[in-house]
Coordinates of N, CA and C in Angstrom, one line a residue:
X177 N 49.1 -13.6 6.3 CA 48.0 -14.4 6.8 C 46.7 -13.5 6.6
X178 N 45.6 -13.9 6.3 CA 44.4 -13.3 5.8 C 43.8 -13.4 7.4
X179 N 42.6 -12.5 7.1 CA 41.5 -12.7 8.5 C 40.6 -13.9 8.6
X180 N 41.0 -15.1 7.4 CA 40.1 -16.0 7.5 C 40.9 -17.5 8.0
X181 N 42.7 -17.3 8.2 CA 43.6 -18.1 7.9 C 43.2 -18.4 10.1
X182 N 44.2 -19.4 10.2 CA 44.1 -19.7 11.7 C 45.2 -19.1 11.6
X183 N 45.8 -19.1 13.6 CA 47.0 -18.5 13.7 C 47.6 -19.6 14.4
X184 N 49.0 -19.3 14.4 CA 50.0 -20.3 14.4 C 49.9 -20.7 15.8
X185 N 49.6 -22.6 15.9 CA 49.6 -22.9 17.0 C 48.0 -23.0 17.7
X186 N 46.7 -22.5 16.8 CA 45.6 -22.5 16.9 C 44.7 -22.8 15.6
X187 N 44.9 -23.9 15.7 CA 44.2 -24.8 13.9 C 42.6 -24.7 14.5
X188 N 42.4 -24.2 13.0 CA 40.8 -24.0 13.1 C 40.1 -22.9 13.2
X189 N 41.0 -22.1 14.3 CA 40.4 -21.0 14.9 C 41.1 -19.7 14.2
X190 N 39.9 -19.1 13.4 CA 39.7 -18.0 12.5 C 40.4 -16.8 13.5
X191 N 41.1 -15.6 13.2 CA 41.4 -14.7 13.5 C 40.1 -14.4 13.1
X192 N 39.6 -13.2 14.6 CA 38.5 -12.0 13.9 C 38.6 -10.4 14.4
X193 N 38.2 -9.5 13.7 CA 38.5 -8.3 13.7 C 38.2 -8.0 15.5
X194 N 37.2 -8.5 15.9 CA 36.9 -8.0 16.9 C 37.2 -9.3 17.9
X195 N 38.3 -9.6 18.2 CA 38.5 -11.2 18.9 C 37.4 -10.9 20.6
X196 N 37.3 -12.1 21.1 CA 36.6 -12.2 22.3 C 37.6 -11.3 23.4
X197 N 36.8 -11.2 24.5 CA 37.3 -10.0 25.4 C 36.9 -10.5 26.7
X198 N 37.3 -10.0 28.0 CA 36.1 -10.5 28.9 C 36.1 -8.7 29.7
X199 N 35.1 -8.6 29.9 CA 34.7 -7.5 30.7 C 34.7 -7.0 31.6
X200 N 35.0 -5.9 32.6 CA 35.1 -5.9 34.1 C 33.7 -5.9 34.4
X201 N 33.6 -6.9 35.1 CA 31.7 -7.2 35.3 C 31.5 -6.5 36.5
X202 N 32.2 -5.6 37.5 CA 32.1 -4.6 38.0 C 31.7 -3.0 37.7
X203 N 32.3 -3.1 36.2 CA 32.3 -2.0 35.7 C 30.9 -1.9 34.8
X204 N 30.4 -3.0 34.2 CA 29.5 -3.7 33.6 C 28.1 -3.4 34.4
X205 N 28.5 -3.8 35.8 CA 27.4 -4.1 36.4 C 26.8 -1.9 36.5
X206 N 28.3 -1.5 37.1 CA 28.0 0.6 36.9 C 27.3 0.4 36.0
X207 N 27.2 0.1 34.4 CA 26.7 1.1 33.1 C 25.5 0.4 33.6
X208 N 25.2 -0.8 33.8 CA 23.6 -1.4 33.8 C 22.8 -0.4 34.4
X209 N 22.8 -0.6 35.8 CA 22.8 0.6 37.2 C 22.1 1.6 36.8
X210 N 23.1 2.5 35.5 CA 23.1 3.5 35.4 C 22.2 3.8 34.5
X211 N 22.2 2.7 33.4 CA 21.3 2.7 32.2 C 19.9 2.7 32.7
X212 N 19.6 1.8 33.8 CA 17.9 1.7 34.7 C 17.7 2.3 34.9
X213 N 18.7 3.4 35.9 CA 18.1 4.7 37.0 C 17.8 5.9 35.6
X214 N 18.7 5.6 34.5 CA 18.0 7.4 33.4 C 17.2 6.5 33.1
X215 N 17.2 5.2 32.7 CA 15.4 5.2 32.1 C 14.1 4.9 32.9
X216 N 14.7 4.7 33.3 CA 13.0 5.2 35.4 C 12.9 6.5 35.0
X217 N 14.2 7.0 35.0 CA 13.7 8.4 35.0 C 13.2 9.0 33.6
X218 N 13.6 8.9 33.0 CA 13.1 9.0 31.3 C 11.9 8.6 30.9
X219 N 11.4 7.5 31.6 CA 10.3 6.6 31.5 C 8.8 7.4 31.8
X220 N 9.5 8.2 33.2 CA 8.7 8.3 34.3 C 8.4 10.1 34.2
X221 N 9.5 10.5 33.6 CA 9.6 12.1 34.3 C 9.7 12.9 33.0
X222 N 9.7 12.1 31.4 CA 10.1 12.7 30.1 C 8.9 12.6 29.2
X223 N 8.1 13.6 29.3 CA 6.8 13.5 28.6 C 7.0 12.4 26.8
X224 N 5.5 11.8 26.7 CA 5.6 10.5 25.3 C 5.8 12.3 24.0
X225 N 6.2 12.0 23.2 CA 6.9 10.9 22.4 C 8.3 10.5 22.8
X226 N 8.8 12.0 23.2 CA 10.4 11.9 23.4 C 11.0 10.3 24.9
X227 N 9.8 10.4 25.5 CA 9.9 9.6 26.9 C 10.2 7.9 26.7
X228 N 9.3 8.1 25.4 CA 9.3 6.5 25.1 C 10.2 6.1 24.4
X229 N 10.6 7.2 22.9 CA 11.3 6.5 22.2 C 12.8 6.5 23.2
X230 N 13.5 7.1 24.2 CA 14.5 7.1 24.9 C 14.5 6.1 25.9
X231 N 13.5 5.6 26.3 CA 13.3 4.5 27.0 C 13.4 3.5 26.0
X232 N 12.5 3.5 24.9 CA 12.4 2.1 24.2 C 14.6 1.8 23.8
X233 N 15.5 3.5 23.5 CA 16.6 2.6 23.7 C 17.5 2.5 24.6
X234 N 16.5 2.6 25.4 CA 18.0 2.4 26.7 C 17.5 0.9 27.6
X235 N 16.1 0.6 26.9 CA 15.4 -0.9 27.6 C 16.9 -1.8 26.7
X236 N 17.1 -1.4 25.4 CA 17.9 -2.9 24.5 C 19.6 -2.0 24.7
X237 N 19.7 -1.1 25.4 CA 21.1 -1.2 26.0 C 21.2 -1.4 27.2
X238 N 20.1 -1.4 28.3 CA 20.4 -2.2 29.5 C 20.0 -4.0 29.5
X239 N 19.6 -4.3 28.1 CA 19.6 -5.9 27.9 C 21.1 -6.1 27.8
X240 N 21.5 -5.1 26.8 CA 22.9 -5.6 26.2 C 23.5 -5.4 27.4
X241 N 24.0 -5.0 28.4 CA 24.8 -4.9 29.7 C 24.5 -6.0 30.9
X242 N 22.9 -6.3 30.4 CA 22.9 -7.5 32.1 C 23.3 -8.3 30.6
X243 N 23.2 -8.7 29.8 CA 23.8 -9.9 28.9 C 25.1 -10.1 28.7
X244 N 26.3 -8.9 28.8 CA 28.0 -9.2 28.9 C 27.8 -9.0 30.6
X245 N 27.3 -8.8 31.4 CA 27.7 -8.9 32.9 C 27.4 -10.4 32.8
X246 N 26.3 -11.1 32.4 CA 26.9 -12.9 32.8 C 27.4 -13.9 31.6
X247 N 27.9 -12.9 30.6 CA 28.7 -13.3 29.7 C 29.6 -12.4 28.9
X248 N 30.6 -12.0 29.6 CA 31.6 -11.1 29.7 C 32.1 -10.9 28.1
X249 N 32.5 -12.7 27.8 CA 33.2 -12.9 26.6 C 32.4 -12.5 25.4
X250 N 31.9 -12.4 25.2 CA 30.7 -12.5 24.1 C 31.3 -11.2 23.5
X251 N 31.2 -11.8 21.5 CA 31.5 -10.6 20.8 C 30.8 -9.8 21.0
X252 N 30.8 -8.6 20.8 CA 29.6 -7.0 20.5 C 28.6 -7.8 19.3
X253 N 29.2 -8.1 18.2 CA 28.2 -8.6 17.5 C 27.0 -9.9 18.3
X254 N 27.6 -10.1 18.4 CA 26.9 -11.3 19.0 C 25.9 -11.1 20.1
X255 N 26.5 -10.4 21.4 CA 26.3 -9.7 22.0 C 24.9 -9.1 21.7
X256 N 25.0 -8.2 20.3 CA 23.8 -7.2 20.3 C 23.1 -7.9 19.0
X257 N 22.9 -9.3 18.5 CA 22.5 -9.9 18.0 C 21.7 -10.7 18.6
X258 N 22.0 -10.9 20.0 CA 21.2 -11.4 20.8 C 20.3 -10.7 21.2
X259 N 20.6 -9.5 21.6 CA 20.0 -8.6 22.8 C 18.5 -8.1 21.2
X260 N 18.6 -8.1 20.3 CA 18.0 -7.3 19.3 C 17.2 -9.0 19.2
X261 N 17.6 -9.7 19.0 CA 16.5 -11.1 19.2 C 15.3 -10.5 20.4
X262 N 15.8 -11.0 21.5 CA 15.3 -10.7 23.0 C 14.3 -9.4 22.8
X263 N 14.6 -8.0 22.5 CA 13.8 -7.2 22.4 C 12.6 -7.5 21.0
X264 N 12.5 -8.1 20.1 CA 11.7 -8.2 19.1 C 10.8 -9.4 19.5
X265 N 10.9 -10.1 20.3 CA 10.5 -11.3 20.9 C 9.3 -10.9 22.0
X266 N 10.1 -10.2 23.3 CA 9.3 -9.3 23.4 C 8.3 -8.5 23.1
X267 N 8.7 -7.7 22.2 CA 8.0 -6.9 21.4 C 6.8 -7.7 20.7
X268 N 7.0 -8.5 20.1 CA 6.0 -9.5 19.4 C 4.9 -10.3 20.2
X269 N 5.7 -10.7 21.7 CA 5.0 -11.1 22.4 C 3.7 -10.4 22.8
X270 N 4.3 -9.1 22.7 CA 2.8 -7.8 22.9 C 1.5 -7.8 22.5
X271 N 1.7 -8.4 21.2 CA 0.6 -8.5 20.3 C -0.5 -9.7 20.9
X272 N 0.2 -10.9 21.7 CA -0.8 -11.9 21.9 C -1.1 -11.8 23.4
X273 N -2.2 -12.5 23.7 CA -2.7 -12.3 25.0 C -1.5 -12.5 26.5
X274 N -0.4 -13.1 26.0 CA 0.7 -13.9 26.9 C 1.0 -13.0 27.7
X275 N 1.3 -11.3 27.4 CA 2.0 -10.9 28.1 C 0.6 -10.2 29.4
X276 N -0.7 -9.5 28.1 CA -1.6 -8.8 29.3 C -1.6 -10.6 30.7
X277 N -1.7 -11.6 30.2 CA -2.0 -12.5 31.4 C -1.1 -12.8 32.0
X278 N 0.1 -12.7 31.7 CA 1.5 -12.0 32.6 C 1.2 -11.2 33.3
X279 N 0.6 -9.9 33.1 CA 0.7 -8.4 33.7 C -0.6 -8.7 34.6
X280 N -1.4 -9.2 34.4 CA -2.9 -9.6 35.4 C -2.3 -10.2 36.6
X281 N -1.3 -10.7 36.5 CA -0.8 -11.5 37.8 C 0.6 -11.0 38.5
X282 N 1.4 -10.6 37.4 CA 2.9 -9.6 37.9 C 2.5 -8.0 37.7
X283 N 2.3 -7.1 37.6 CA 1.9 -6.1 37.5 C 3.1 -5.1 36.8
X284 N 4.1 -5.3 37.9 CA 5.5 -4.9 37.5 C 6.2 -5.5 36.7
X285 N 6.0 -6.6 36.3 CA 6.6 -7.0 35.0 C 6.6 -6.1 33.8
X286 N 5.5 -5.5 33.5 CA 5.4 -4.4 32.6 C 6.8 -3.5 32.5
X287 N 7.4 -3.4 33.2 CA 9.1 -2.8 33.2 C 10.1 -3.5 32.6
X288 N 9.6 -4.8 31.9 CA 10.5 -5.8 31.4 C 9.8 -6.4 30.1
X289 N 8.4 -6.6 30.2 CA 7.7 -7.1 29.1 C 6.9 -6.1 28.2
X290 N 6.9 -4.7 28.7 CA 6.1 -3.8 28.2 C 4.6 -4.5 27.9
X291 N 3.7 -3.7 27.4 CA 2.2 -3.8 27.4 C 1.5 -4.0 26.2
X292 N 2.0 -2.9 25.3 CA 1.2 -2.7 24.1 C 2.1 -3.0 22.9
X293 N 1.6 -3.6 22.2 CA 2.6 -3.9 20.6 C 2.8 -2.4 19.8
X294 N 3.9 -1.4 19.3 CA 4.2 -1.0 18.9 C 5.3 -1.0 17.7
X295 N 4.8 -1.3 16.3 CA 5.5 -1.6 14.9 C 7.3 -0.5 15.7
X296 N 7.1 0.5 15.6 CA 8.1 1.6 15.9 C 9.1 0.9 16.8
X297 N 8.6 0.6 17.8 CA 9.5 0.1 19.2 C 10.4 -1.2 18.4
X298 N 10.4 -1.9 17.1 CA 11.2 -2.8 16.8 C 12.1 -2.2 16.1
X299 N 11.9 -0.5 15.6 CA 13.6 -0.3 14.7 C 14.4 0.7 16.3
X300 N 13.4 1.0 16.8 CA 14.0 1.7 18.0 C 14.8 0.6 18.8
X301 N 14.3 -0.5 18.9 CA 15.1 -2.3 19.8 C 16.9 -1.6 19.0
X302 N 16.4 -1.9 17.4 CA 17.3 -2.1 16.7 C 18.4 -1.4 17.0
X303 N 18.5 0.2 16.9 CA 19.3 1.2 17.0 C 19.5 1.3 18.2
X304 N 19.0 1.3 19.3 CA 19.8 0.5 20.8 C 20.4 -0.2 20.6
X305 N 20.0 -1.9 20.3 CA 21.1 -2.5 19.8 C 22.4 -2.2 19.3
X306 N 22.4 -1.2 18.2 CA 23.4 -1.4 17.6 C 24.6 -0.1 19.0
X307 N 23.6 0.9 18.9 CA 24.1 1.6 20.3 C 25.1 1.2 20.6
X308 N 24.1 0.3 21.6 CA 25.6 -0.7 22.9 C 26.8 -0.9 22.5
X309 N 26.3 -2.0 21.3 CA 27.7 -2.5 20.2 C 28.5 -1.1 20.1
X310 N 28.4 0.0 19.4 CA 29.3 0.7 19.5 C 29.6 1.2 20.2
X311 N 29.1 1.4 21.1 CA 29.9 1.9 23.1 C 30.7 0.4 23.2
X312 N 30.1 0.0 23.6 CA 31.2 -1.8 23.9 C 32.6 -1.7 22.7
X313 N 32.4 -1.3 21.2 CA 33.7 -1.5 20.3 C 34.2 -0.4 20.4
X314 N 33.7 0.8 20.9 CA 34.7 2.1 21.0 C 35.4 1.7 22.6
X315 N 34.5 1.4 23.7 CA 35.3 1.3 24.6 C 36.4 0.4 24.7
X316 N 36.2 -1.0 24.1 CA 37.6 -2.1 23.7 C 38.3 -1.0 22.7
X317 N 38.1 -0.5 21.6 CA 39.1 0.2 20.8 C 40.0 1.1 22.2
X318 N 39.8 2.1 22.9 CA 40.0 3.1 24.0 C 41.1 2.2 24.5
X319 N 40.0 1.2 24.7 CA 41.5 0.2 26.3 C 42.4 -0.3 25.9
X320 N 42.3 -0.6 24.4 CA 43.4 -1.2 24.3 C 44.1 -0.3 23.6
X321 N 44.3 0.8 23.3 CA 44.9 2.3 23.0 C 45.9 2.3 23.8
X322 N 45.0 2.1 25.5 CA 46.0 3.0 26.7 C 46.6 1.6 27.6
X323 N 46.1 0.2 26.7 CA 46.8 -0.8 27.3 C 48.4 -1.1 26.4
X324 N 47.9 -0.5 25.0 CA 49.5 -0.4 24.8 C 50.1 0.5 24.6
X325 N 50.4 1.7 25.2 CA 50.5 2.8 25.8 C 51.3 2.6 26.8
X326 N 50.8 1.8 27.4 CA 51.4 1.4 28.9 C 52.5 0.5 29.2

């Protein structure tokens, strides 16, 4: 059977390298957590250039973590196909008045919508992006190592 054939007893439905998963949304919710509190602090405490570009990836790997915390199943691709949407959207959003008249009225929003448009900040989205995905496929590779192991 090829990677494109169904499997037996499931017509239609493609085998894929990386099949759906669901996540411990407990454990999920730790990396989010954890990903906010270094980038507050990265944000806040790590002088620009190094401050930003570390923040700008740990903003599209704490998207990618609240995004499997309320959708567990979701491929990594998919996953960080979205999250790399979301951040360039954003990002783009910068450039037009939408977000300063956001921040005129939410102030703190700026922690989620950022301020200024930066060309840079959309390959930095990217390589976070891809980041997560590979923490997310090394960690499914790991578990299921030591789930059949077990």
């Amino acid at each position: 059977m090829t990677s494109g054939d169904a499997p037996a007893g499931r017509p239609g439905r493609a085998l894929s390298p990386w099949p759906a998963r669901r996540r411990s949304r407990p454990r999920v919710l730790a990396v989010l957590a954890a990903v906010v509190a270094l980038g507050l602090v990265v944000t806040t405490q790590v002088p620009d250039p190094v401050g930003d570009v570390v923040g700008d990836l740990l903003y599209a790997v704490a998207v990618y973590a609240a995004l499997v915390l309320v959708a567990p199943r979701l491929r990594p691709w998919v996953a960080g196909a979205v999250v790399l949407v979301w951040c360039w959207l954003v990002e783009i959003l910068q450039a037009t008045p939408v977000v300063a008249a956001v921040l005129d009225v939410v102030p703190a929003a700026a922690w989620v919508l950022g301020s200024t448009f930066n060309p840079r900040d959309l390959v930095l989205y990217l390589l976070g992006a891809l980041l997560a995905v590979g923490l997310d496929v090394l960690v499914a590779v790991r578990t299921s190592r030591v789930s059949e192991r077990a």
